[in-house]
Amino acid sequence: MAPEAEWPLAPVSLLWRAGLHFAQDGVVARMFLVGVLLLALWLLFSRVLRWGRGAMVCLGLAVLLGGAFVFGLASHGYAGGRALQGIVSPEMLETRAANPGEFHALVLFAGWSGLVLAAFGVLTLSAALITPRSHVDSAAGIK
């Protein structure tokens, strides 16, 4: 990847301020706890209670939360590598100066992965809320 190519980072370079909120220490810990709770509810709804719509909503929210977390990591890497918004990380600045192509590739991969996860979460949520109950239950393996 070209070391100075900024265009593949377009989503991160445009949305890094919004994604930076998901990379704060207190927010990351809360997101982790909420994600674990959502996955536990997903297992409870799908295996014990046999409620397909609730299981799909919990899964969609967990994946959406994971996408926000990964995009937050990409935003932090983007801002830290450029010393933006008061984020000064000597390690990130050295890594970007030593091998800018690798640094850009990592930010690119994390940014697009976060957006894809968020899109999958939104699609799962919309499918859970719009699809008729009989189809949701059969998709969740509930008879």
CSV table of C-alpha atoms in Angstrom, one decimal:
chain,number,residue,atom,x,y,z
A,1,MET,CA,0.0,0.0,0.0
A,2,ALA,CA,1.3,3.4,-0.8
A,3,PRO,CA,2.8,5.0,2.3
A,4,GLU,CA,1.1,8.4,1.8
A,5,ALA,CA,-2.2,7.2,0.3
A,6,GLU,CA,-5.0,8.8,2.3
A,7,TRP,CA,-8.0,8.0,0.1
A,8,PRO,CA,-8.5,4.3,1.4
A,9,LEU,CA,-8.7,5.8,4.9
A,10,ALA,CA,-11.6,8.0,3.9
A,11,PRO,CA,-14.2,6.6,6.3
A,12,VAL,CA,-11.7,6.9,9.2
A,13,SER,CA,-10.4,10.3,8.2
A,14,LEU,CA,-13.9,11.7,8.0
A,15,LEU,CA,-15.4,10.0,11.1
A,16,TRP,CA,-12.4,9.7,13.5
A,17,ARG,CA,-13.7,12.3,15.9
A,18,ALA,CA,-17.0,10.3,16.4
A,19,GLY,CA,-15.1,7.0,16.7
A,20,LEU,CA,-12.7,8.4,19.2
A,21,HIS,CA,-15.4,8.3,21.9
A,22,PHE,CA,-15.6,4.6,21.6
A,23,ALA,CA,-11.8,4.3,22.4
A,24,GLN,CA,-11.9,5.9,25.8
A,25,ASP,CA,-10.9,3.7,28.7
A,26,GLY,CA,-14.1,3.9,30.7
A,27,VAL,CA,-16.2,3.5,27.5
A,28,VAL,CA,-14.3,0.4,26.4
A,29,ALA,CA,-14.8,-1.3,29.8
A,30,ARG,CA,-18.5,-0.6,29.7
A,31,MET,CA,-18.8,-1.7,26.1
A,32,PHE,CA,-17.1,-5.0,27.0
A,33,LEU,CA,-19.5,-5.6,29.9
A,34,VAL,CA,-22.6,-4.8,27.8
A,35,GLY,CA,-21.3,-7.0,25.0
A,36,VAL,CA,-20.8,-10.0,27.4
A,37,LEU,CA,-24.3,-9.3,28.8
A,38,LEU,CA,-25.8,-9.2,25.3
A,39,LEU,CA,-24.2,-12.4,24.3
A,40,ALA,CA,-25.4,-14.1,27.5
A,41,LEU,CA,-28.9,-12.9,26.8
A,42,TRP,CA,-28.6,-14.1,23.2
A,43,LEU,CA,-27.7,-17.6,24.5
A,44,LEU,CA,-30.6,-17.4,27.0
A,45,PHE,CA,-33.2,-16.3,24.4
A,46,SER,CA,-32.0,-18.7,21.7
A,47,ARG,CA,-31.4,-21.9,23.8
A,48,VAL,CA,-33.5,-21.7,26.9
A,49,LEU,CA,-36.5,-19.4,26.2
A,50,ARG,CA,-36.8,-20.2,22.5
A,51,TRP,CA,-37.5,-16.6,21.6
A,52,GLY,CA,-36.0,-16.0,18.2
A,53,ARG,CA,-36.7,-12.3,17.9
A,54,GLY,CA,-35.1,-11.5,21.2
A,55,ALA,CA,-32.1,-13.6,20.3
A,56,MET,CA,-31.6,-11.8,17.0
A,57,VAL,CA,-32.0,-8.4,18.6
A,58,CYS,CA,-29.3,-9.2,21.2
A,59,LEU,CA,-27.0,-10.6,18.6
A,60,GLY,CA,-27.5,-7.6,16.4
A,61,LEU,CA,-26.8,-5.2,19.2
A,62,ALA,CA,-23.7,-7.2,20.2
A,63,VAL,CA,-22.3,-7.1,16.7
A,64,LEU,CA,-23.1,-3.4,16.4
A,65,LEU,CA,-21.3,-2.8,19.6
A,66,GLY,CA,-18.3,-4.8,18.4
A,67,GLY,CA,-18.2,-2.7,15.2
A,68,ALA,CA,-18.2,0.5,17.3
A,69,PHE,CA,-15.3,-0.8,19.4
A,70,VAL,CA,-13.2,-1.8,16.3
A,71,PHE,CA,-13.9,1.6,14.6
A,72,GLY,CA,-12.9,3.3,17.9
A,73,LEU,CA,-9.6,1.5,17.7
A,74,ALA,CA,-9.1,2.6,14.1
A,75,SER,CA,-10.0,6.2,15.1
A,76,HIS,CA,-7.5,6.1,18.0
A,77,GLY,CA,-4.8,4.8,15.7
A,78,TYR,CA,-5.5,7.4,13.1
A,79,ALA,CA,-5.5,10.3,15.6
A,80,GLY,CA,-2.5,8.9,17.5
A,81,GLY,CA,-0.4,8.4,14.4
A,82,ARG,CA,-1.0,12.1,13.5
A,83,ALA,CA,-0.9,13.6,17.0
A,84,LEU,CA,-4.5,14.9,16.6
A,85,GLN,CA,-6.9,15.9,19.3
A,86,GLY,CA,-4.2,15.8,22.0
A,87,ILE,CA,-3.4,12.1,21.5
A,88,VAL,CA,0.4,12.0,21.6
A,89,SER,CA,1.7,8.5,21.4
A,90,PRO,CA,5.5,8.3,20.7
A,91,GLU,CA,5.1,4.6,19.8
A,92,MET,CA,2.4,5.4,17.1
A,93,LEU,CA,4.4,8.3,15.8
A,94,GLU,CA,7.5,6.2,15.5
A,95,THR,CA,5.7,3.3,13.9
A,96,ARG,CA,4.0,5.6,11.3
A,97,ALA,CA,7.4,7.3,10.6
A,98,ALA,CA,9.3,4.0,10.3
A,99,ASN,CA,6.7,2.1,8.2
A,100,PRO,CA,3.8,4.3,7.0
A,101,GLY,CA,2.4,1.7,4.6
A,102,GLU,CA,2.0,-0.9,7.4
A,103,PHE,CA,0.5,1.7,9.7
A,104,HIS,CA,-2.0,2.8,7.1
A,105,ALA,CA,-2.9,-0.8,6.3
A,106,LEU,CA,-3.7,-1.5,10.0
A,107,VAL,CA,-5.9,1.6,10.3
A,108,LEU,CA,-7.5,0.7,7.0
A,109,PHE,CA,-8.3,-2.8,8.0
A,110,ALA,CA,-9.6,-1.8,11.5
A,111,GLY,CA,-11.7,1.0,10.1
A,112,TRP,CA,-13.4,-1.0,7.4
A,113,SER,CA,-13.8,-4.0,9.7
A,114,GLY,CA,-15.6,-1.8,12.2
A,115,LEU,CA,-17.9,-0.4,9.5
A,116,VAL,CA,-18.7,-3.8,8.2
A,117,LEU,CA,-19.5,-5.2,11.7
A,118,ALA,CA,-21.7,-2.2,12.4
A,119,ALA,CA,-23.5,-2.7,9.1
A,120,PHE,CA,-24.0,-6.4,9.8
A,121,GLY,CA,-25.4,-5.5,13.3
A,122,VAL,CA,-27.8,-3.0,11.8
A,123,LEU,CA,-29.0,-5.5,9.2
A,124,THR,CA,-29.5,-8.1,11.9
A,125,LEU,CA,-31.5,-5.7,14.0
A,126,SER,CA,-33.7,-4.6,11.1
A,127,ALA,CA,-34.3,-8.3,10.1
A,128,ALA,CA,-35.2,-9.1,13.6
A,129,LEU,CA,-37.7,-6.3,13.9
A,130,ILE,CA,-39.2,-6.4,10.4
A,131,THR,CA,-39.4,-10.2,9.6
A,132,PRO,CA,-42.5,-12.1,10.6
A,133,ARG,CA,-42.3,-14.2,13.7
A,134,SER,CA,-42.5,-17.6,12.0
A,135,HIS,CA,-39.5,-16.7,9.7
A,136,VAL,CA,-37.5,-15.4,12.6
A,137,ASP,CA,-38.1,-18.5,14.7
A,138,SER,CA,-37.2,-20.8,11.9
A,139,ALA,CA,-34.0,-18.8,11.1
A,140,ALA,CA,-33.0,-19.1,14.8
A,141,GLY,CA,-33.6,-22.8,14.8
A,142,ILE,CA,-36.7,-22.7,16.9
A,143,LYS,CA,-39.6,-25.0,16.0
